[in-house]
Every structure is written in structure tokens, then in C-alpha cells.
CSV table of C-alpha atoms in Angstrom, one decimal:
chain,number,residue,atom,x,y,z
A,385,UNK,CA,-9.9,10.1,45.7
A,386,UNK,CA,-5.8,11.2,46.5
A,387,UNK,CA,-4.3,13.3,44.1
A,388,UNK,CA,-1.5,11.5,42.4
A,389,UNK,CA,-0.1,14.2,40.3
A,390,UNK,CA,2.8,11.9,38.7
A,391,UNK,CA,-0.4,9.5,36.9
A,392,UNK,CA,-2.5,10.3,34.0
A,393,UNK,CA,-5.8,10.9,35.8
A,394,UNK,CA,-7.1,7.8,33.5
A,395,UNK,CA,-4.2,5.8,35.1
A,396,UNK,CA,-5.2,6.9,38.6
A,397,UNK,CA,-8.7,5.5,38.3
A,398,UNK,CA,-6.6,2.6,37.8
A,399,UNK,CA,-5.1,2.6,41.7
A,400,UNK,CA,-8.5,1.3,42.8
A,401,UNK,CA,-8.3,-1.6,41.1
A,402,UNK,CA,-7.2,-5.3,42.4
A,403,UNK,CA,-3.5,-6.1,41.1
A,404,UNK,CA,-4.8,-8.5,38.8
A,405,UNK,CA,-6.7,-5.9,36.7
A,406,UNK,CA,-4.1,-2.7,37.4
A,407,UNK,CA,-1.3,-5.6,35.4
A,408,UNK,CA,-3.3,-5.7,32.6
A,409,UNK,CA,-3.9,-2.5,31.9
A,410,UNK,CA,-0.2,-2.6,31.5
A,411,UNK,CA,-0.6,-4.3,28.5
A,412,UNK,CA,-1.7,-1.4,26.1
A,413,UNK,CA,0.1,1.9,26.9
A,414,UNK,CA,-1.0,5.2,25.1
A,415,UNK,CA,1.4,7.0,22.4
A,416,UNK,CA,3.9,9.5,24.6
A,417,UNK,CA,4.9,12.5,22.8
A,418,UNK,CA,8.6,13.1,22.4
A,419,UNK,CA,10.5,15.6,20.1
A,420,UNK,CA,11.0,13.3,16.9
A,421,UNK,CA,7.9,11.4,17.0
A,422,UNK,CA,6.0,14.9,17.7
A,423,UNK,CA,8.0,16.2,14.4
A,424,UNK,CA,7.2,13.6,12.5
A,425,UNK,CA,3.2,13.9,13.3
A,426,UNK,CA,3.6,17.4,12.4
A,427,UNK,CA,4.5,16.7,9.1
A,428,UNK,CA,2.0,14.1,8.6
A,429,UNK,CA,-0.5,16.7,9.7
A,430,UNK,CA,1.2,19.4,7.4
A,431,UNK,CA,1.0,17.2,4.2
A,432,UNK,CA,-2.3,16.3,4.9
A,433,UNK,CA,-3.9,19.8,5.1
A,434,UNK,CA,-1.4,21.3,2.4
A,435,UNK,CA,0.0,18.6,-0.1
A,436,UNK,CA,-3.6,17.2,-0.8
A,437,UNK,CA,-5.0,17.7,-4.2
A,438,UNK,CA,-1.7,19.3,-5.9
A,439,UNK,CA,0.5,18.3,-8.4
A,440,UNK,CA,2.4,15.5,-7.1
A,441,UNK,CA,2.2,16.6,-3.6
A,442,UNK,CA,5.0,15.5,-1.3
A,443,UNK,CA,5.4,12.3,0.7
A,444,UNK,CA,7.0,11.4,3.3
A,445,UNK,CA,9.3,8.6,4.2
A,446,UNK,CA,9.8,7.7,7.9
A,447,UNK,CA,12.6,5.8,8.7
A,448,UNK,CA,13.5,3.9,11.9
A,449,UNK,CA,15.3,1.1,13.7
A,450,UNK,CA,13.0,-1.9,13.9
A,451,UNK,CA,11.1,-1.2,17.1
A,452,UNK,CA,11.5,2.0,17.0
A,453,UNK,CA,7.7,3.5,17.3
A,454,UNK,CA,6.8,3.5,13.7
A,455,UNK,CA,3.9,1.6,13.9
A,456,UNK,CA,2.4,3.1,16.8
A,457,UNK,CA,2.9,6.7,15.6
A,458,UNK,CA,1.2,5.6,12.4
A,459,UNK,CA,-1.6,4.1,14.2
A,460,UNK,CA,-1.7,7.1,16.5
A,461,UNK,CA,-2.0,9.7,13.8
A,462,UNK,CA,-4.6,7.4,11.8
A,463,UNK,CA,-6.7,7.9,15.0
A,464,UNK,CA,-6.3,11.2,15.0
A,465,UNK,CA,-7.4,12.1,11.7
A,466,UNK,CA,-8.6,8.9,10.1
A,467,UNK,CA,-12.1,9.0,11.7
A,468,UNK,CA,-15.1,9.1,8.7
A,469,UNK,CA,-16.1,12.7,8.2
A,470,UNK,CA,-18.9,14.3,6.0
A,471,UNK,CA,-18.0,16.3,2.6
A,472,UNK,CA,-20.1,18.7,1.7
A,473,UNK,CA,-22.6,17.0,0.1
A,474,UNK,CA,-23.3,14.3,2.4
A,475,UNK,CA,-21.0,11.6,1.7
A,476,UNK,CA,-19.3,9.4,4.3
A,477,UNK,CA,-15.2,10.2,3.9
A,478,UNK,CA,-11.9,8.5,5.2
A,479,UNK,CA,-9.3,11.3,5.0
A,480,UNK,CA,-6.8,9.1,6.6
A,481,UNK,CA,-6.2,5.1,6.0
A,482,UNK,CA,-3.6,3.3,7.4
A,483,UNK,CA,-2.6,-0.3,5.8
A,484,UNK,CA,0.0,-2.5,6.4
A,485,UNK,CA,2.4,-4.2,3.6
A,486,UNK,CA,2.0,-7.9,3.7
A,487,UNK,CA,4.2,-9.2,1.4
A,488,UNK,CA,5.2,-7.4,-1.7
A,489,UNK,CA,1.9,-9.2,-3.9
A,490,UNK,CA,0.7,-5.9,-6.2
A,491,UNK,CA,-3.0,-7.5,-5.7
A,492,UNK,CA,-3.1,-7.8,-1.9
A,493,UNK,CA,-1.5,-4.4,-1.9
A,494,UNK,CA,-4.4,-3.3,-3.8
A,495,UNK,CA,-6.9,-4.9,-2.1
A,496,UNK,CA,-5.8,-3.5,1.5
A,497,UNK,CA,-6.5,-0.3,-0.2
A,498,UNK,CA,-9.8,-1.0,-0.9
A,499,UNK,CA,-10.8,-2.8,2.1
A,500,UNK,CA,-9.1,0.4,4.4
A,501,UNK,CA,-11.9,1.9,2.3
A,502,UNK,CA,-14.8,-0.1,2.3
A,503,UNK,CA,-15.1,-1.6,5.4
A,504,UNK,CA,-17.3,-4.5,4.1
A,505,UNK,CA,-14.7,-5.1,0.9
A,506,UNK,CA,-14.1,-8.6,0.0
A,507,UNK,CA,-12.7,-9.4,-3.1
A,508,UNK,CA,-14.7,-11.6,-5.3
A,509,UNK,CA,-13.4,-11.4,-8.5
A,510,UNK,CA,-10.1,-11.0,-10.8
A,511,UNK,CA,-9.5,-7.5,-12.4
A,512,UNK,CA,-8.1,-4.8,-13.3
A,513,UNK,CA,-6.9,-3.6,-10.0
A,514,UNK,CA,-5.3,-0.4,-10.6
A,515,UNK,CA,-8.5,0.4,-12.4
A,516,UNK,CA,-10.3,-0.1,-9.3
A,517,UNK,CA,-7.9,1.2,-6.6
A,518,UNK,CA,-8.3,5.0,-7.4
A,519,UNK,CA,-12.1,5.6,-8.0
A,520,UNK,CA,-12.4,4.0,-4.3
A,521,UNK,CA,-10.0,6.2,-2.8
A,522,UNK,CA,-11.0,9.3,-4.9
A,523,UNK,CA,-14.8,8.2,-3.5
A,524,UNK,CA,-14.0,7.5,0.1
A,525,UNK,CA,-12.6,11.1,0.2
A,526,UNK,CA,-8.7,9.8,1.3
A,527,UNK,CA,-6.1,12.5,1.1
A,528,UNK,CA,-3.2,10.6,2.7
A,529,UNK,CA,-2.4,6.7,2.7
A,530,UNK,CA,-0.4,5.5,5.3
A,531,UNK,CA,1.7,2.4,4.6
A,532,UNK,CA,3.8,0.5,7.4
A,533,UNK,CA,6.4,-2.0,7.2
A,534,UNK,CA,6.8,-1.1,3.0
A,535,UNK,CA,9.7,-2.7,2.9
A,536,UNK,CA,8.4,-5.4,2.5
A,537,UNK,CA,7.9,-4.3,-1.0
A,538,UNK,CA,11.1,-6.2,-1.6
A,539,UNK,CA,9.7,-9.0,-0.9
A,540,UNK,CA,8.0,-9.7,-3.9
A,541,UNK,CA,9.0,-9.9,-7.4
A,542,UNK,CA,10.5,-7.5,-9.7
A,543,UNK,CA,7.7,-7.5,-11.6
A,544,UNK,CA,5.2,-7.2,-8.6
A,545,UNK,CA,7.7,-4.5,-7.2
A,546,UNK,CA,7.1,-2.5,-10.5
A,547,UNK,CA,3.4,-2.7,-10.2
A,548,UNK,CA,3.2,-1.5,-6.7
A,549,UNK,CA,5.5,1.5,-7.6
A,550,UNK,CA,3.4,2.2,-10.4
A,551,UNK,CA,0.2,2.0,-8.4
A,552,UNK,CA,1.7,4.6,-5.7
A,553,UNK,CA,2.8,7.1,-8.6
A,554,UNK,CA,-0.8,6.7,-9.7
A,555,UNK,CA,-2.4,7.5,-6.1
A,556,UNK,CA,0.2,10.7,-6.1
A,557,UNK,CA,-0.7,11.7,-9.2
A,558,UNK,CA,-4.5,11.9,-7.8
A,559,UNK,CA,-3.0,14.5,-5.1
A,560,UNK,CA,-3.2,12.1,-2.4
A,561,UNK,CA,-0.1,12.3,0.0
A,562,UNK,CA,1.3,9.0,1.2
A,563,UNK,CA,3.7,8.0,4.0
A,564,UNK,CA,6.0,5.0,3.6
A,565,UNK,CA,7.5,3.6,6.8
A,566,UNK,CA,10.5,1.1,7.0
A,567,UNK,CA,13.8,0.5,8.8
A,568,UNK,CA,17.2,2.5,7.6
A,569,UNK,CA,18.5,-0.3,5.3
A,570,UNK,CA,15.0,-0.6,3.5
A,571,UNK,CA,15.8,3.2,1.8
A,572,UNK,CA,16.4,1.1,-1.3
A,573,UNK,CA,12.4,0.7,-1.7
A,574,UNK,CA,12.1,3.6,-3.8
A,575,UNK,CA,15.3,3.4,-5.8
A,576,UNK,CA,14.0,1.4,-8.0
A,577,UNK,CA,11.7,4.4,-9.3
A,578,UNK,CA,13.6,7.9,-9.0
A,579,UNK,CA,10.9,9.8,-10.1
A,580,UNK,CA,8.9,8.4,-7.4
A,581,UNK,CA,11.7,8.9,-5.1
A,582,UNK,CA,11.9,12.3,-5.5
A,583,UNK,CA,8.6,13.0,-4.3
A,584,UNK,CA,9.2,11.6,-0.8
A,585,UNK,CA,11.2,13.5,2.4
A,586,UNK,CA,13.0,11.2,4.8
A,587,UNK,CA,11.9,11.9,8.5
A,588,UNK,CA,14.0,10.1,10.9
A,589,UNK,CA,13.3,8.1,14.3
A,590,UNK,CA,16.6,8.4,15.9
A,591,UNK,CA,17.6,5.7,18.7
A,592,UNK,CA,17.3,7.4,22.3
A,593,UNK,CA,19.9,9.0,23.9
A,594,UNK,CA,21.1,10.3,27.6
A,595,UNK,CA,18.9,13.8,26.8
A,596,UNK,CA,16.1,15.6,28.2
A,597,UNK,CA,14.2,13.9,25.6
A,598,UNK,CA,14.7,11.0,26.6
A,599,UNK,CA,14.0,11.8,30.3
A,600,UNK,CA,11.1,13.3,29.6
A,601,UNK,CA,9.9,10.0,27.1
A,602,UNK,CA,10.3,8.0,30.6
A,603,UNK,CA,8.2,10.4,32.6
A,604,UNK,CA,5.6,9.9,30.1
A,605,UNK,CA,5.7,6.2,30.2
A,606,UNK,CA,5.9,6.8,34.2
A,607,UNK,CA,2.4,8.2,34.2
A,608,UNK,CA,0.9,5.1,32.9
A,609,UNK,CA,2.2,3.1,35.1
A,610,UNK,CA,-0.6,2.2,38.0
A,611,UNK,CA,2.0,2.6,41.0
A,612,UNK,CA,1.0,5.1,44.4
A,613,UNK,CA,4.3,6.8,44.4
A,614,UNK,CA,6.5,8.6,41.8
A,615,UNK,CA,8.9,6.3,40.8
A,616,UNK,CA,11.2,9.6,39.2
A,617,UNK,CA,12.4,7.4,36.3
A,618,UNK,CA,14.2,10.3,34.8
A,619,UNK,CA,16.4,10.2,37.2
A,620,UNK,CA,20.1,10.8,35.9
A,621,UNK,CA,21.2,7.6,37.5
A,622,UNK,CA,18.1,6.1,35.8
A,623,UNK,CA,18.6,7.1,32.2
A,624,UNK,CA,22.2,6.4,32.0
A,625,UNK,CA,22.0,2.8,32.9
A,626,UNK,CA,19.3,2.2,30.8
A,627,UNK,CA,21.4,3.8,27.7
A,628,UNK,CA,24.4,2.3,29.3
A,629,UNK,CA,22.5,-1.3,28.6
A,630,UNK,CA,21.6,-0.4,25.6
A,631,UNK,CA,17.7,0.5,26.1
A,632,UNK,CA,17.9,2.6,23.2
A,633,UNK,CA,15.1,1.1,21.2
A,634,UNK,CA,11.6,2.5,22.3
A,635,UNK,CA,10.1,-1.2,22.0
A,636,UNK,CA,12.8,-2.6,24.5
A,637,UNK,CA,12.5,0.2,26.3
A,638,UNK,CA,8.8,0.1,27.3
A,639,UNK,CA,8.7,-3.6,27.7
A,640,UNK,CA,11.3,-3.2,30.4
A,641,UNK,CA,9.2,-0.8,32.0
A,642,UNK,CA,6.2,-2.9,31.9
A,643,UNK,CA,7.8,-6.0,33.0
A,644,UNK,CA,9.1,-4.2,36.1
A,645,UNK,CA,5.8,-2.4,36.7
A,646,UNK,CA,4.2,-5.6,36.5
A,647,UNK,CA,6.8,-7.3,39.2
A,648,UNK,CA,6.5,-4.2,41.5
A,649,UNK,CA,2.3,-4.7,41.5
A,650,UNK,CA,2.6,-8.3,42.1
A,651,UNK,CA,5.2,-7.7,45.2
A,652,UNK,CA,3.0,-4.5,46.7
A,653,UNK,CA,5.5,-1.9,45.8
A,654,UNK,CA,4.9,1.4,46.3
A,655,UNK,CA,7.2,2.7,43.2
A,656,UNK,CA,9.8,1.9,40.9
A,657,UNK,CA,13.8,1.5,41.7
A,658,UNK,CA,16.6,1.4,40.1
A,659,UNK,CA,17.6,-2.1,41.6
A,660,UNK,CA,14.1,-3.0,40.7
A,661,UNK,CA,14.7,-2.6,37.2
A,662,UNK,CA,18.5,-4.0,37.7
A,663,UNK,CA,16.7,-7.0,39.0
A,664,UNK,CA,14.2,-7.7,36.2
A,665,UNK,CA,16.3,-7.2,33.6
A,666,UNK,CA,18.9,-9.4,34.8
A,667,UNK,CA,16.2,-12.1,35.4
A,668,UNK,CA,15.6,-15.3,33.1
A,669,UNK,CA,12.0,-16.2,34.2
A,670,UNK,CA,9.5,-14.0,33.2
A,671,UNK,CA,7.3,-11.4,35.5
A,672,UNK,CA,4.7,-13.3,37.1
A,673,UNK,CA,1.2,-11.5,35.4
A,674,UNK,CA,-1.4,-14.0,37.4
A,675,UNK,CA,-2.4,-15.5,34.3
């Protein structure tokens, strides 16, 4: 088979394939390293291995502009280091879960925990939730609980909100490290406990920029994108009109570049241009996917 040096060699594999199938592997894209997303799963990986199991270990808070990556990065890690593993004696462990906040409720918040645990959980019965919460996670082996879109904790009552705070200073207080995730004007969902609060540090997922980090961000998304010919997205002229249009969100930004990919199969291009891109995001119908 060619060389095509500018693809993932998974993405590659992907050029033999009729346009019908090479669109819809368009539809799930893998997680592309960049400089704050790369920090941010650095400390996720530092808390794990060194917070776990201390007093009140540190948390950490990641904050972002809706769309921003937050859930994928979460996911991303989880699949890193979430897979079961075997303690010494035996016993089947989840280092990592990830959940997702639902709705504020105290008992669905616990029983996401459990169920991230115990894969086979459903809830039968009333209880005494916080009493059951920890001895599953302390059994399962979990040393860091990942929680995304925790803002909205404000959605549910005060006294709901109060429980759920008082259920994650619990789970700290049993060494396990957590990670919150919510947009910038969702900070407030620790106010409400400063003791709490001050166990958490804020990592940030800036908007993009005209940088190199942002260039290279678009070369990664490049090579997963099932076209013959480098389309040089990180092109100067490139970035700048995208910024310039205000692509600064990663979630606006990829399904631009998916739409256009998508276009470019359907029409037998060879690559992506910069009038290409002009051209879809100026349109009002959608791409055509062959559906």
C-alpha cells in the first residue's frame, strides 16, 4: 500500500475503503494531544499515582468553555487508566471511574457511583446511601473519580447540593482523588463548601488561538481525516481565518472539519482547501453523508 505520511496509519487503512464507509469513520475521531489538554492529563495522572491514599489528597477542577474537550479528555484518560486491574490478592479493581452528573439528585449521584463500580448495580432498595457509596469504592479498588458536567450540581436543591458536597468530602477523606469538570461560570459549585474548595486546583481549557498549538491541534485532526493528499491545514492562511471566524471552540472546530472532510469524499477530492472550508461553512444545507 502507498505511504501516506500525513494519515495515522489506522486512517490510511481507511483510503481503501468506498466513500460511503471512509464518511463514517468520520464520525468518531480519536483524542489529539495539544499543550493544555496534555497538562491537564498530566495532572490527572500525577494525582492519581501520588494524592491517592493521603490525607485529603488534592483534586482537581477543570474548567472550560462549553465544548471545549472536557468530556473527551475525561473519557480519554478513563481509558487510559480506568481498565480493571488485579490487587495483590486477587481482586478485580477499577482505579479510574468516570460518571457523569445528571441532575443535582444526591441519590442518583450516589448510585452512578456504585453502578461505575459494579457493573451489574441496579438499585433495588431505599437506604442509607452514603453508607453504601464508600465500602464500594474502597472495595472496587478506585483511587480517582472523575465527574463531568458537575455543574449541574446546582441544579438541585440546597439541601441535595449539601448532601452531594458532603458525599465528595467523604470520598476525599478516604484518599480517593476526584476531578470535577464544568464551564468557567460554574466555579461557584464548590463555594458553597470552602473546606472542600480548598482541596481542589483549577486547570484551565483555554479557547484556541493563532499559535503553534493550535496549528499543530489541526495537523492532528488532519491525520484522521481519510483524504490521499495533505491538505496542510496549519497553514497560516488557514488558522487565521478559522480564528478570524471565531473557530475557537474545539467542538466547532472539529465539526467544521468533519463536515468539510465529508463534502470533499462525497465530491472525489483529493485534499482539503481553504475555499473548501470557506464554502461549507458558509453553506445552509447540510454535507450530504449518503445516509
Amino acid at each position: 500500500m502507498k505511504s501516506y505520511s500525513h494519515l495515522h496509519p489506522d486512517t490510511a487503512k481507511v483510503l481503501l475503503l468506498s466513500a460511503q464507509e471512509r464518511c463514517e469513520y468520520l464520525r468518531t475521531l480519536r483524542f489529539v494531544p495539544y499543550p493544555a489538554g496534555l497538562a491537564a492529563l498530566r495532572w490527572l495522572r500525577h494525582l492519581k499515582a501520588t494524592e491517592y491514599g493521603r490525607d485529603r489528597p488534592r483534586s482537581m477542577h477543570l474548567i472550560g468553555a462549553a465544548g471545549m474537550g472536557k468530556s473527551r479528555l475525561l473519557k480519554h484518560h478513563a481509558q487510559l487508566h480506568g481498565q480493571d486491574e488485579r490487587d495483590t490478592e486477587g481482586h478485580r479493581a477499577r482505579p479510574v471511574v468516570l460518571i457523569e452528573m445528571r441532575n443535582g439528585d444526591y441519590k442518583a449521584l450516589c448510585t452512578d457511583l456504585i453502578a461505575a463500580c459494579l457493573l451489574d448495580f441496579r438499585p433495588t432498595r431505599p437506604g442509607n446511601y452514603l453508607d453504601r457509596v464508600v465500602p464500594v469504592l474502597r472495595e472496587s479498588g478506585v483511587r480517582q473519580i472523575l465527574i463531568d458536567e458537575a455543574g449541574h450540581l446546582l441544579l438541585g436543591g440546597k439541601h441535595s447540593q449539601q448532601q452531594c458536597l458532603a458525599l465528595l468530602k467523604t470520598i476525599t477523606n478516604q484518599g480517593i482523588t476526584l476531578c470535577i469538570a464544568t464551564t468557567e461560570n460554574m466555579k461557584p459549585v464548590l463555594a458553597a463548601d470552602e473546606q472542600l474548595s480548598s482541596r481542589f486546583m483549577q486547570v484551565r481549557l483555554p479557547h484556541w488561538t493563532e499559535s503553534q498549538e493550535l496549528r499543530q491541534f489541526l495537523a492532528g485532526i488532519e491525520s484522521q481525516l481519510p483524504l490521499p493528499e495533505p491538505s496542510r491545514l496549519d497553514q497560516v492562511k488557514v488558522v487565521r481565518w478559522l480564528v478570524s471566524q471565531g473557530y475557537t471552540i474545539t467542538s466547532a472546530l472539529v465539526d467544521l472539519l468533519r463536515d468539510v472532510a465529508t463534502v470533499a469524499i462525497r465530491a472525489g477530492h483529493t485534499h482539503i482547501t481553504l475555499e473548501l472550508i470557506k464554502e461549507v461553512a458558509e453553506a445552509i444545507m447540510p454535507p450530504d453523508t449518503g445516509a
